[in-house]
């Protein structure tokens, strides 16, 4: 049984007067992953993995797997076939229910579990803005967006107030997965408790209030917003929502319909709010702990985002066309050039001037001395059917592992060739004379201990 601090135990007793003992006895839930349906179907992944998968009830692509299975070390993980994500953390994006073609913002997005889930739901259509304020975390987010083959995302490293200035009433849907006191993680990593203090919920609540207020201003009338935390503190959850609704009469709390069993909370948590929000509690479900509220903006303006005026110089377009004709079966059309790079910006992409951008749509590659060098992002986003030349290897074979470490492959292919692992694209190789030169980025190659 986990040893919680006395101060935390007292808080839980106050919050859950009739079930605190069950709560304190609860163990961490089994690990879980979410299939990246942009790159692989759940049934195909289940056939390939050397581990039984059991469904996560509230997320159709989420599965628990056994502790012994090193899910982070497989080639399929490297190829973006799935994302390792705690089961509870799959609920917020599922509730937001993003659709292809929508304008969606994930405001606190790193490392990208929920962004990549939203991207899979959007199927590459529409615009997904993924923002993270901490630069090092934004870089990890950007890498995950690339690994999972997402084409229609902007990855930004902006403060929330600057974003609010740039995107007034702009989005159909917004996810605010707020920084919080993280109590839901204590069951998994008791070290997280060491950083907790009695003041943490109040400090976090004040930060969350500001973030949520800005998010409200970025939502279109009729748009929906999911606010989520991975903590149990009511100040950061139901009481945060209660105060938000008082301050924002143009919003309503939508009852989230789920079958998830709910706790009996103490009287100081208002029933009319609690009954419409969802809590995932480790003593009631196989999940470490999360809170979600679904809000709708009932009134306000829609403001169309300023459209960019990007174009592709004719000489660069011609180099791209030559590459397309020889290397691709499915055309992708660039609509912007930044320096030597060609990019396919998503439909609905706003003017990017002045924003700190880590990734804008799909970077196709670079024109170097009149030739096209395709980017790793393009390889990650293609499926084998899209490429003219493909070497599809068994995902756990030695050759495939060797490719990730930078080894040259052999094969009778010419020119740019998509290297895939059991149908899931991994990266580029370039073939000539029976050899395939390795173009898997050096920075992504695993270390020997991997
Ligand atoms: N949504 C992410 C996912 O599913 O992978 C997890 C997000 S985590 C709960 C909250 C994020 O908020 C962190 O990445 C953190 O860096 C960021 N954050 C911290 N302070 C912030 C602030 N003042 N404004 C906006 N985001 C902040």
Tab-separated table of C-alpha atoms in Angstrom, residues 25 31 54 58 212 261 282 285 301 310 316 323 401 420 425 430:
chain	number	residue	atom	x	y	z
A	25	UNK	CA	-5.693	1.299	-0.670
A	31	UNK	CA	0.155	0.398	-18.253
A	54	UNK	CA	-7.333	-5.422	-23.031
A	58	UNK	CA	-13.633	5.005	-22.301
A	212	UNK	CA	-9.148	28.817	-18.700
A	261	UNK	CA	-18.540	5.012	-11.879
A	282	UNK	CA	-8.201	4.697	-8.950
A	285	UNK	CA	-11.693	2.291	-12.392
A	301	UNK	CA	-18.551	36.225	-32.174
A	310	UNK	CA	2.446	31.959	-48.721
A	316	UNK	CA	11.150	24.849	-56.221
A	323	UNK	CA	10.528	14.095	-56.860
A	401	UNK	CA	16.593	-2.861	-35.748
A	420	UNK	CA	8.552	0.358	-43.289
A	425	UNK	CA	6.561	3.754	-42.212
A	430	UNK	CA	18.171	5.603	-50.914
